[in-house]
Amino acid sequence: RGGAQLPEGVAFGGQLGTFRLRLDDDLSRLSWLHSDTTYAPHESRRLAEGARRVAAVEVWGCGREQDQAAQLALQRRREADAAKAGSLTLETRKKMAGGD
C-alpha cells in the first residue's frame, strides 16, 4: 500500500513492469517484448514489440464444478450490482458520495 499499483492481468518472463508477455485483466490486450531477463531473445523481429488487441482467447476448463458455481454466482452478483448502480438517481449518488 502507498506505492504504485501494478496493472492487473496475467504476465510472465522478465521483471516487474517489463514482462515478456502480459495479458490485461479482461484479456482484451496483450503486450510483449522480444527479450527479457528470463528467456533468450526471440529470433524473429518480424512482429514489432508493444501492445496489441486480442482477437480471440481459447480457455480450457480448470477446477471443479463447485468452482464454476462460485464463479457464476460472483458474475450474477456483479451484474445485479451494476444494474442496481445504474438505476440510482444522480441525487442519490451524490448523497452516497457525501456530497451536498
PDB file of N, CA and C in Angstrom:
ATOM      1  N   ARG A   1       0.836  -1.193   0.000  1.00  0.00           N
ATOM      2  CA  ARG A   1       0.000   0.000   0.000  1.00  0.00           C
ATOM      3  C   ARG A   1       0.867   1.238   0.000  1.00  0.00           C
ATOM      4  N   GLY A   2       0.337   2.289  -0.581  1.00  0.00           N
ATOM      5  CA  GLY A   2       1.067   3.532  -0.616  1.00  0.00           C
ATOM      6  C   GLY A   2       1.981   3.650  -1.824  1.00  0.00           C
ATOM      7  N   GLY A   3       2.361   2.535  -2.437  1.00  0.00           N
ATOM      8  CA  GLY A   3       3.229   2.558  -3.601  1.00  0.00           C
ATOM      9  C   GLY A   3       2.415   2.528  -4.883  1.00  0.00           C
ATOM     10  N   ALA A   4       3.108   2.539  -5.988  1.00  0.00           N
ATOM     11  CA  ALA A   4       2.435   2.451  -7.278  1.00  0.00           C
ATOM     12  C   ALA A   4       1.780   1.079  -7.419  1.00  0.00           C
ATOM     13  N   GLN A   5       0.582   1.075  -7.946  1.00  0.00           N
ATOM     14  CA  GLN A   5      -0.137  -0.183  -8.110  1.00  0.00           C
ATOM     15  C   GLN A   5       0.195  -0.788  -9.463  1.00  0.00           C
ATOM     16  N   LEU A   6       0.472  -2.074  -9.478  1.00  0.00           N
ATOM     17  CA  LEU A   6       0.755  -2.770 -10.727  1.00  0.00           C
ATOM     18  C   LEU A   6      -0.533  -2.988 -11.498  1.00  0.00           C
ATOM     19  N   PRO A   7      -0.461  -2.983 -12.813  1.00  0.00           N
ATOM     20  CA  PRO A   7      -1.663  -3.291 -13.596  1.00  0.00           C
ATOM     21  C   PRO A   7      -2.100  -4.729 -13.348  1.00  0.00           C
ATOM     22  N   GLU A   8      -3.400  -4.956 -13.364  1.00  0.00           N
ATOM     23  CA  GLU A   8      -3.913  -6.298 -13.141  1.00  0.00           C
ATOM     24  C   GLU A   8      -3.879  -7.083 -14.444  1.00  0.00           C
ATOM     25  N   GLY A   9      -3.623  -8.371 -14.339  1.00  0.00           N
ATOM     26  CA  GLY A   9      -3.580  -9.216 -15.513  1.00  0.00           C
ATOM     27  C   GLY A   9      -2.732 -10.435 -15.249  1.00  0.00           C
ATOM     28  N   VAL A  10      -2.339 -11.098 -16.339  1.00  0.00           N
ATOM     29  CA  VAL A  10      -1.504 -12.291 -16.275  1.00  0.00           C
ATOM     30  C   VAL A  10      -0.227 -11.988 -17.053  1.00  0.00           C
ATOM     31  N   ALA A  11       0.927 -12.266 -16.428  1.00  0.00           N
ATOM     32  CA  ALA A  11       2.187 -11.956 -17.089  1.00  0.00           C
ATOM     33  C   ALA A  11       3.242 -12.991 -16.731  1.00  0.00           C
ATOM     34  N   PHE A  12       4.243 -13.107 -17.600  1.00  0.00           N
ATOM     35  CA  PHE A  12       5.381 -13.976 -17.286  1.00  0.00           C
ATOM     36  C   PHE A  12       6.613 -13.483 -18.010  1.00  0.00           C
ATOM     37  N   GLY A  13       7.762 -13.919 -17.502  1.00  0.00           N
ATOM     38  CA  GLY A  13       9.040 -13.523 -18.068  1.00  0.00           C
ATOM     39  C   GLY A  13       9.417 -12.115 -17.646  1.00  0.00           C
ATOM     40  N   GLY A  14      10.702 -11.886 -17.478  1.00  0.00           N
ATOM     41  CA  GLY A  14      11.179 -10.550 -17.160  1.00  0.00           C
ATOM     42  C   GLY A  14      11.064 -10.204 -15.701  1.00  0.00           C
ATOM     43  N   GLN A  15      10.794  -8.936 -15.433  1.00  0.00           N
ATOM     44  CA  GLN A  15      10.711  -8.402 -14.080  1.00  0.00           C
ATOM     45  C   GLN A  15       9.441  -7.571 -13.959  1.00  0.00           C
ATOM     46  N   LEU A  16       9.172  -7.115 -12.741  1.00  0.00           N
ATOM     47  CA  LEU A  16       8.004  -6.260 -12.535  1.00  0.00           C
ATOM     48  C   LEU A  16       8.068  -5.057 -13.477  1.00  0.00           C
ATOM     49  N   GLY A  17       7.004  -4.872 -14.235  1.00  0.00           N
ATOM     50  CA  GLY A  17       6.928  -3.742 -15.147  1.00  0.00           C
ATOM     51  C   GLY A  17       7.493  -3.998 -16.531  1.00  0.00           C
ATOM     52  N   THR A  18       8.327  -5.017 -16.700  1.00  0.00           N
ATOM     53  CA  THR A  18       8.889  -5.336 -18.021  1.00  0.00           C
ATOM     54  C   THR A  18       8.757  -6.828 -18.279  1.00  0.00           C
ATOM     55  N   PHE A  19       7.548  -7.283 -18.390  1.00  0.00           N
ATOM     56  CA  PHE A  19       7.277  -8.695 -18.615  1.00  0.00           C
ATOM     57  C   PHE A  19       7.465  -9.048 -20.084  1.00  0.00           C
ATOM     58  N   ARG A  20       7.813 -10.288 -20.358  1.00  0.00           N
ATOM     59  CA  ARG A  20       7.939 -10.754 -21.736  1.00  0.00           C
ATOM     60  C   ARG A  20       6.575 -10.740 -22.418  1.00  0.00           C
ATOM     61  N   LEU A  21       5.563 -11.245 -21.704  1.00  0.00           N
ATOM     62  CA  LEU A  21       4.204 -11.267 -22.237  1.00  0.00           C
ATOM     63  C   LEU A  21       3.245 -10.937 -21.111  1.00  0.00           C
ATOM     64  N   ARG A  22       2.308 -10.032 -21.368  1.00  0.00           N
ATOM     65  CA  ARG A  22       1.318  -9.669 -20.355  1.00  0.00           C
ATOM     66  C   ARG A  22      -0.039  -9.499 -21.002  1.00  0.00           C
ATOM     67  N   LEU A  23      -1.046 -10.161 -20.421  1.00  0.00           N
ATOM     68  CA  LEU A  23      -2.443 -10.009 -20.838  1.00  0.00           C
ATOM     69  C   LEU A  23      -3.156  -9.154 -19.805  1.00  0.00           C
ATOM     70  N   ASP A  24      -3.918  -8.162 -20.260  1.00  0.00           N
ATOM     71  CA  ASP A  24      -4.710  -7.350 -19.343  1.00  0.00           C
ATOM     72  C   ASP A  24      -5.724  -8.218 -18.614  1.00  0.00           C
ATOM     73  N   ASP A  25      -6.249  -7.698 -17.509  1.00  0.00           N
ATOM     74  CA  ASP A  25      -7.171  -8.472 -16.681  1.00  0.00           C
ATOM     75  C   ASP A  25      -8.435  -8.882 -17.411  1.00  0.00           C
ATOM     76  N   ASP A  26      -8.855  -8.134 -18.430  1.00  0.00           N
ATOM     77  CA  ASP A  26     -10.051  -8.517 -19.180  1.00  0.00           C
ATOM     78  C   ASP A  26      -9.713  -9.297 -20.459  1.00  0.00           C
ATOM     79  N   LEU A  27      -8.432  -9.627 -20.637  1.00  0.00           N
ATOM     80  CA  LEU A  27      -7.924 -10.405 -21.777  1.00  0.00           C
ATOM     81  C   LEU A  27      -8.164  -9.737 -23.127  1.00  0.00           C
ATOM     82  N   SER A  28      -8.341  -8.429 -23.147  1.00  0.00           N
ATOM     83  CA  SER A  28      -8.605  -7.730 -24.402  1.00  0.00           C
ATOM     84  C   SER A  28      -7.330  -7.217 -25.079  1.00  0.00           C
ATOM     85  N   ARG A  29      -6.242  -7.050 -24.313  1.00  0.00           N
ATOM     86  CA  ARG A  29      -4.990  -6.539 -24.873  1.00  0.00           C
ATOM     87  C   ARG A  29      -3.816  -7.344 -24.335  1.00  0.00           C
ATOM     88  N   LEU A  30      -2.782  -7.459 -25.150  1.00  0.00           N
ATOM     89  CA  LEU A  30      -1.544  -8.089 -24.704  1.00  0.00           C
ATOM     90  C   LEU A  30      -0.382  -7.192 -25.072  1.00  0.00           C
ATOM     91  N   SER A  31       0.665  -7.300 -24.303  1.00  0.00           N
ATOM     92  CA  SER A  31       1.914  -6.588 -24.574  1.00  0.00           C
ATOM     93  C   SER A  31       3.035  -7.613 -24.544  1.00  0.00           C
ATOM     94  N   TRP A  32       4.023  -7.431 -25.430  1.00  0.00           N
ATOM     95  CA  TRP A  32       5.132  -8.381 -25.429  1.00  0.00           C
ATOM     96  C   TRP A  32       6.421  -7.716 -25.859  1.00  0.00           C
ATOM     97  N   LEU A  33       7.529  -8.321 -25.435  1.00  0.00           N
ATOM     98  CA  LEU A  33       8.873  -7.839 -25.741  1.00  0.00           C
ATOM     99  C   LEU A  33       9.669  -8.939 -26.428  1.00  0.00           C
ATOM    100  N   HIS A  34      10.610  -8.558 -27.290  1.00  0.00           N
ATOM    101  CA  HIS A  34      11.471  -9.541 -27.964  1.00  0.00           C
ATOM    102  C   HIS A  34      12.405 -10.233 -26.983  1.00  0.00           C
ATOM    103  N   SER A  35      12.807  -9.526 -25.910  1.00  0.00           N
ATOM    104  CA  SER A  35      13.732 -10.119 -24.954  1.00  0.00           C
ATOM    105  C   SER A  35      13.395  -9.650 -23.544  1.00  0.00           C
ATOM    106  N   ASP A  36      13.898 -10.393 -22.566  1.00  0.00           N
ATOM    107  CA  ASP A  36      13.701 -10.060 -21.160  1.00  0.00           C
ATOM    108  C   ASP A  36      14.796 -10.749 -20.356  1.00  0.00           C
ATOM    109  N   THR A  37      14.722 -10.620 -19.042  1.00  0.00           N
ATOM    110  CA  THR A  37      15.765 -11.193 -18.182  1.00  0.00           C
ATOM    111  C   THR A  37      15.574 -12.680 -17.911  1.00  0.00           C
ATOM    112  N   THR A  38      14.451 -13.265 -18.328  1.00  0.00           N
ATOM    113  CA  THR A  38      14.160 -14.666 -18.044  1.00  0.00           C
ATOM    114  C   THR A  38      14.459 -15.580 -19.228  1.00  0.00           C
ATOM    115  N   TYR A  39      14.046 -15.180 -20.421  1.00  0.00           N
ATOM    116  CA  TYR A  39      14.158 -16.038 -21.601  1.00  0.00           C
ATOM    117  C   TYR A  39      15.130 -15.444 -22.617  1.00  0.00           C
ATOM    118  N   ALA A  40      15.652 -16.310 -23.492  1.00  0.00           N
ATOM    119  CA  ALA A  40      16.535 -15.863 -24.565  1.00  0.00           C
ATOM    120  C   ALA A  40      15.753 -14.952 -25.519  1.00  0.00           C
ATOM    121  N   PRO A  41      16.445 -14.038 -26.189  1.00  0.00           N
ATOM    122  CA  PRO A  41      15.755 -13.156 -27.145  1.00  0.00           C
ATOM    123  C   PRO A  41      15.038 -13.951 -28.232  1.00  0.00           C
ATOM    124  N   HIS A  42      13.902 -13.456 -28.650  1.00  0.00           N
ATOM    125  CA  HIS A  42      13.140 -14.087 -29.725  1.00  0.00           C
ATOM    126  C   HIS A  42      13.877 -13.840 -31.032  1.00  0.00           C
ATOM    127  N   GLU A  43      14.031 -14.864 -31.849  1.00  0.00           N
ATOM    128  CA  GLU A  43      14.820 -14.751 -33.075  1.00  0.00           C
ATOM    129  C   GLU A  43      14.153 -13.896 -34.138  1.00  0.00           C
ATOM    130  N   SER A  44      12.852 -13.942 -34.231  1.00  0.00           N
ATOM    131  CA  SER A  44      12.141 -13.208 -35.273  1.00  0.00           C
ATOM    132  C   SER A  44      11.851 -11.783 -34.818  1.00  0.00           C
ATOM    133  N   ARG A  45      12.176 -10.842 -35.666  1.00  0.00           N
ATOM    134  CA  ARG A  45      11.861  -9.438 -35.383  1.00  0.00           C
ATOM    135  C   ARG A  45      10.760  -8.950 -36.333  1.00  0.00           C
ATOM    136  N   ARG A  46      10.058  -9.906 -36.960  1.00  0.00           N
ATOM    137  CA  ARG A  46       9.011  -9.530 -37.915  1.00  0.00           C
ATOM    138  C   ARG A  46       7.834  -8.849 -37.234  1.00  0.00           C
ATOM    139  N   LEU A  47       7.543  -9.252 -36.019  1.00  0.00           N
ATOM    140  CA  LEU A  47       6.433  -8.661 -35.279  1.00  0.00           C
ATOM    141  C   LEU A  47       7.001  -7.655 -34.291  1.00  0.00           C
ATOM    142  N   ALA A  48       6.584  -6.416 -34.413  1.00  0.00           N
ATOM    143  CA  ALA A  48       7.100  -5.363 -33.538  1.00  0.00           C
ATOM    144  C   ALA A  48       6.637  -5.569 -32.102  1.00  0.00           C
ATOM    145  N   GLU A  49       7.473  -5.159 -31.171  1.00  0.00           N
ATOM    146  CA  GLU A  49       7.099  -5.200 -29.763  1.00  0.00           C
ATOM    147  C   GLU A  49       5.960  -4.219 -29.512  1.00  0.00           C
ATOM    148  N   GLY A  50       5.285  -4.421 -28.382  1.00  0.00           N
ATOM    149  CA  GLY A  50       4.271  -3.454 -27.980  1.00  0.00           C
ATOM    150  C   GLY A  50       2.931  -4.083 -27.681  1.00  0.00           C
ATOM    151  N   ALA A  51       1.933  -3.224 -27.599  1.00  0.00           N
ATOM    152  CA  ALA A  51       0.581  -3.646 -27.240  1.00  0.00           C
ATOM    153  C   ALA A  51      -0.211  -4.031 -28.484  1.00  0.00           C
ATOM    154  N   ARG A  52      -1.066  -5.015 -28.316  1.00  0.00           N
ATOM    155  CA  ARG A  52      -1.926  -5.496 -29.393  1.00  0.00           C
ATOM    156  C   ARG A  52      -3.299  -5.809 -28.819  1.00  0.00           C
ATOM    157  N   ARG A  53      -4.315  -5.705 -29.657  1.00  0.00           N
ATOM    158  CA  ARG A  53      -5.662  -6.120 -29.282  1.00  0.00           C
ATOM    159  C   ARG A  53      -5.746  -7.618 -29.468  1.00  0.00           C
ATOM    160  N   VAL A  54      -6.351  -8.298 -28.503  1.00  0.00           N
ATOM    161  CA  VAL A  54      -6.518  -9.749 -28.584  1.00  0.00           C
ATOM    162  C   VAL A  54      -7.770 -10.036 -29.407  1.00  0.00           C
ATOM    163  N   ALA A  55      -7.627 -10.852 -30.444  1.00  0.00           N
ATOM    164  CA  ALA A  55      -8.757 -11.179 -31.318  1.00  0.00           C
ATOM    165  C   ALA A  55      -9.595 -12.325 -30.758  1.00  0.00           C
ATOM    166  N   ALA A  56      -8.947 -13.295 -30.126  1.00  0.00           N
ATOM    167  CA  ALA A  56      -9.674 -14.449 -29.591  1.00  0.00           C
ATOM    168  C   ALA A  56      -8.848 -15.088 -28.489  1.00  0.00           C
ATOM    169  N   VAL A  57      -9.542 -15.699 -27.556  1.00  0.00           N
ATOM    170  CA  VAL A  57      -8.892 -16.420 -26.460  1.00  0.00           C
ATOM    171  C   VAL A  57      -9.560 -17.777 -26.339  1.00  0.00           C
ATOM    172  N   GLU A  58      -8.762 -18.820 -26.274  1.00  0.00           N
ATOM    173  CA  GLU A  58      -9.291 -20.160 -26.050  1.00  0.00           C
ATOM    174  C   GLU A  58      -8.961 -20.553 -24.621  1.00  0.00           C
ATOM    175  N   VAL A  59      -9.967 -20.860 -23.855  1.00  0.00           N
ATOM    176  CA  VAL A  59      -9.780 -21.193 -22.448  1.00  0.00           C
ATOM    177  C   VAL A  59     -10.211 -22.630 -22.213  1.00  0.00           C
ATOM    178  N   TRP A  60      -9.371 -23.378 -21.563  1.00  0.00           N
ATOM    179  CA  TRP A  60      -9.683 -24.765 -21.217  1.00  0.00           C
ATOM    180  C   TRP A  60     -10.116 -24.785 -19.768  1.00  0.00           C
ATOM    181  N   GLY A  61     -11.127 -25.558 -19.470  1.00  0.00           N
ATOM    182  CA  GLY A  61     -11.669 -25.624 -18.118  1.00  0.00           C
ATOM    183  C   GLY A  61     -10.673 -26.133 -17.103  1.00  0.00           C
ATOM    184  N   CYS A  62     -10.657 -25.477 -15.984  1.00  0.00           N
ATOM    185  CA  CYS A  62      -9.817 -25.872 -14.862  1.00  0.00           C
ATOM    186  C   CYS A  62     -10.660 -25.778 -13.599  1.00  0.00           C
ATOM    187  N   GLY A  63     -10.452 -26.662 -12.686  1.00  0.00           N
ATOM    188  CA  GLY A  63     -11.175 -26.593 -11.433  1.00  0.00           C
ATOM    189  C   GLY A  63     -12.314 -27.587 -11.382  1.00  0.00           C
ATOM    190  N   ARG A  64     -13.064 -27.463 -10.303  1.00  0.00           N
ATOM    191  CA  ARG A  64     -14.163 -28.396 -10.056  1.00  0.00           C
ATOM    192  C   ARG A  64     -15.494 -27.727 -10.371  1.00  0.00           C
ATOM    193  N   GLU A  65     -16.565 -28.514 -10.353  1.00  0.00           N
ATOM    194  CA  GLU A  65     -17.893 -27.977 -10.624  1.00  0.00           C
ATOM    195  C   GLU A  65     -18.269 -26.903  -9.613  1.00  0.00           C
ATOM    196  N   GLN A  66     -17.889 -27.090  -8.352  1.00  0.00           N
ATOM    197  CA  GLN A  66     -18.232 -26.098  -7.339  1.00  0.00           C
ATOM    198  C   GLN A  66     -17.480 -24.786  -7.581  1.00  0.00           C
ATOM    199  N   ASP A  67     -16.290 -24.849  -8.196  1.00  0.00           N
ATOM    200  CA  ASP A  67     -15.570 -23.632  -8.555  1.00  0.00           C
ATOM    201  C   ASP A  67     -16.338 -22.861  -9.625  1.00  0.00           C
ATOM    202  N   GLN A  68     -16.855 -23.582 -10.595  1.00  0.00           N
ATOM    203  CA  GLN A  68     -17.639 -22.954 -11.647  1.00  0.00           C
ATOM    204  C   GLN A  68     -18.911 -22.332 -11.065  1.00  0.00           C
ATOM    205  N   ALA A  69     -19.554 -23.020 -10.136  1.00  0.00           N
ATOM    206  CA  ALA A  69     -20.760 -22.486  -9.498  1.00  0.00           C
ATOM    207  C   ALA A  69     -20.440 -21.191  -8.753  1.00  0.00           C
ATOM    208  N   ALA A  70     -19.305 -21.147  -8.073  1.00  0.00           N
ATOM    209  CA  ALA A  70     -18.894 -19.936  -7.357  1.00  0.00           C
ATOM    210  C   ALA A  70     -18.618 -18.795  -8.329  1.00  0.00           C
ATOM    211  N   GLN A  71     -17.987 -19.101  -9.472  1.00  0.00           N
ATOM    212  CA  GLN A  71     -17.726 -18.075 -10.477  1.00  0.00           C
ATOM    213  C   GLN A  71     -19.022 -17.526 -11.047  1.00  0.00           C
ATOM    214  N   LEU A  72     -19.980 -18.400 -11.335  1.00  0.00           N
ATOM    215  CA  LEU A  72     -21.269 -17.951 -11.864  1.00  0.00           C
ATOM    216  C   LEU A  72     -22.012 -17.094 -10.851  1.00  0.00           C
ATOM    217  N   ALA A  73     -21.960 -17.467  -9.580  1.00  0.00           N
ATOM    218  CA  ALA A  73     -22.614 -16.685  -8.534  1.00  0.00           C
ATOM    219  C   ALA A  73     -21.993 -15.290  -8.441  1.00  0.00           C
ATOM    220  N   LEU A  74     -20.672 -15.218  -8.510  1.00  0.00           N
ATOM    221  CA  LEU A  74     -19.991 -13.931  -8.469  1.00  0.00           C
ATOM    222  C   LEU A  74     -20.362 -13.081  -9.680  1.00  0.00           C
ATOM    223  N   GLN A  75     -20.410 -13.699 -10.855  1.00  0.00           N
ATOM    224  CA  GLN A  75     -20.775 -12.976 -12.067  1.00  0.00           C
ATOM    225  C   GLN A  75     -22.193 -12.422 -11.956  1.00  0.00           C
ATOM    226  N   ARG A  76     -23.126 -13.228 -11.449  1.00  0.00           N
ATOM    227  CA  ARG A  76     -24.508 -12.764 -11.279  1.00  0.00           C
ATOM    228  C   ARG A  76     -24.586 -11.606 -10.292  1.00  0.00           C
ATOM    229  N   ARG A  77     -23.808 -11.696  -9.210  1.00  0.00           N
ATOM    230  CA  ARG A  77     -23.815 -10.621  -8.220  1.00  0.00           C
ATOM    231  C   ARG A  77     -23.280  -9.329  -8.824  1.00  0.00           C
ATOM    232  N   ARG A  78     -22.200  -9.420  -9.586  1.00  0.00           N
ATOM    233  CA  ARG A  78     -21.648  -8.223 -10.236  1.00  0.00           C
ATOM    234  C   ARG A  78     -22.665  -7.604 -11.194  1.00  0.00           C
ATOM    235  N   GLU A  79     -23.342  -8.435 -11.960  1.00  0.00           N
ATOM    236  CA  GLU A  79     -24.360  -7.931 -12.886  1.00  0.00           C
ATOM    237  C   GLU A  79     -25.498  -7.261 -12.134  1.00  0.00           C
ATOM    238  N   ALA A  80     -25.932  -7.868 -11.029  1.00  0.00           N
ATOM    239  CA  ALA A  80     -27.008  -7.282 -10.228  1.00  0.00           C
ATOM    240  C   ALA A  80     -26.563  -5.961  -9.610  1.00  0.00           C
ATOM    241  N   ASP A  81     -25.336  -5.918  -9.101  1.00  0.00           N
ATOM    242  CA  ASP A  81     -24.812  -4.678  -8.520  1.00  0.00           C
ATOM    243  C   ASP A  81     -24.719  -3.582  -9.573  1.00  0.00           C
ATOM    244  N   ALA A  82     -24.269  -3.946 -10.782  1.00  0.00           N
ATOM    245  CA  ALA A  82     -24.163  -2.959 -11.856  1.00  0.00           C
ATOM    246  C   ALA A  82     -25.542  -2.442 -12.254  1.00  0.00           C
ATOM    247  N   ALA A  83     -26.515  -3.329 -12.326  1.00  0.00           N
ATOM    248  CA  ALA A  83     -27.877  -2.908 -12.672  1.00  0.00           C
ATOM    249  C   ALA A  83     -28.445  -1.998 -11.588  1.00  0.00           C
ATOM    250  N   LYS A  84     -28.184  -2.334 -10.348  1.00  0.00           N
ATOM    251  CA  LYS A  84     -28.668  -1.517  -9.226  1.00  0.00           C
ATOM    252  C   LYS A  84     -28.011  -0.145  -9.251  1.00  0.00           C
ATOM    253  N   ALA A  85     -26.700  -0.118  -9.469  1.00  0.00           N
ATOM    254  CA  ALA A  85     -25.982   1.154  -9.514  1.00  0.00           C
ATOM    255  C   ALA A  85     -26.477   2.025 -10.660  1.00  0.00           C
ATOM    256  N   GLY A  86     -26.796   1.393 -11.777  1.00  0.00           N
ATOM    257  CA  GLY A  86     -27.292   2.141 -12.933  1.00  0.00           C
ATOM    258  C   GLY A  86     -28.672   2.730 -12.719  1.00  0.00           C
ATOM    259  N   SER A  87     -29.425   2.196 -11.750  1.00  0.00           N
ATOM    260  CA  SER A  87     -30.780   2.688 -11.513  1.00  0.00           C
ATOM    261  C   SER A  87     -30.833   3.804 -10.479  1.00  0.00           C
ATOM    262  N   LEU A  88     -29.703   4.132  -9.845  1.00  0.00           N
ATOM    263  CA  LEU A  88     -29.685   5.200  -8.850  1.00  0.00           C
ATOM    264  C   LEU A  88     -29.763   6.565  -9.518  1.00  0.00           C
ATOM    265  N   THR A  89     -30.488   7.475  -8.891  1.00  0.00           N
ATOM    266  CA  THR A  89     -30.574   8.831  -9.428  1.00  0.00           C
ATOM    267  C   THR A  89     -29.297   9.589  -9.101  1.00  0.00           C
ATOM    268  N   LEU A  90     -29.062  10.670  -9.816  1.00  0.00           N
ATOM    269  CA  LEU A  90     -27.883  11.497  -9.572  1.00  0.00           C
ATOM    270  C   LEU A  90     -27.898  12.036  -8.143  1.00  0.00           C
ATOM    271  N   GLU A  91     -29.069  12.402  -7.657  1.00  0.00           N
ATOM    272  CA  GLU A  91     -29.198  12.919  -6.287  1.00  0.00           C
ATOM    273  C   GLU A  91     -28.783  11.859  -5.266  1.00  0.00           C
ATOM    274  N   THR A  92     -29.225  10.634  -5.457  1.00  0.00           N
ATOM    275  CA  THR A  92     -28.871   9.547  -4.543  1.00  0.00           C
ATOM    276  C   THR A  92     -27.378   9.276  -4.590  1.00  0.00           C
ATOM    277  N   ARG A  93     -26.798   9.301  -5.768  1.00  0.00           N
ATOM    278  CA  ARG A  93     -25.351   9.072  -5.902  1.00  0.00           C
ATOM    279  C   ARG A  93     -24.564  10.128  -5.160  1.00  0.00           C
ATOM    280  N   LYS A  94     -25.005  11.390  -5.254  1.00  0.00           N
ATOM    281  CA  LYS A  94     -24.298  12.473  -4.556  1.00  0.00           C
ATOM    282  C   LYS A  94     -24.386  12.267  -3.043  1.00  0.00           C
ATOM    283  N   LYS A  95     -25.546  11.856  -2.561  1.00  0.00           N
ATOM    284  CA  LYS A  95     -25.711  11.615  -1.121  1.00  0.00           C
ATOM    285  C   LYS A  95     -24.796  10.486  -0.667  1.00  0.00           C
ATOM    286  N   MET A  96     -24.713   9.427  -1.472  1.00  0.00           N
ATOM    287  CA  MET A  96     -23.875   8.282  -1.115  1.00  0.00           C
ATOM    288  C   MET A  96     -22.406   8.673  -1.098  1.00  0.00           C
ATOM    289  N   ALA A  97     -22.026   9.600  -1.962  1.00  0.00           N
ATOM    290  CA  ALA A  97     -20.637  10.041  -2.042  1.00  0.00           C
ATOM    291  C   ALA A  97     -20.308  11.104  -0.995  1.00  0.00           C
ATOM    292  N   GLY A  98     -21.323  11.539  -0.256  1.00  0.00           N
ATOM    293  CA  GLY A  98     -21.094  12.526   0.797  1.00  0.00           C
ATOM    294  C   GLY A  98     -21.204  13.954   0.312  1.00  0.00           C
ATOM    295  N   GLY A  99     -21.696  14.123  -0.913  1.00  0.00           N
ATOM    296  CA  GLY A  99     -21.864  15.469  -1.453  1.00  0.00           C
ATOM    297  C   GLY A  99     -23.156  16.100  -0.982  1.00  0.00           C
ATOM    298  N   ASP A 100     -23.280  17.391  -1.162  1.00  0.00           N
ATOM    299  CA  ASP A 100     -24.494  18.110  -0.740  1.00  0.00           C
ATOM    300  C   ASP A 100     -25.600  18.013  -1.752  1.00  0.00           C
TER     301      ASP A 100
END
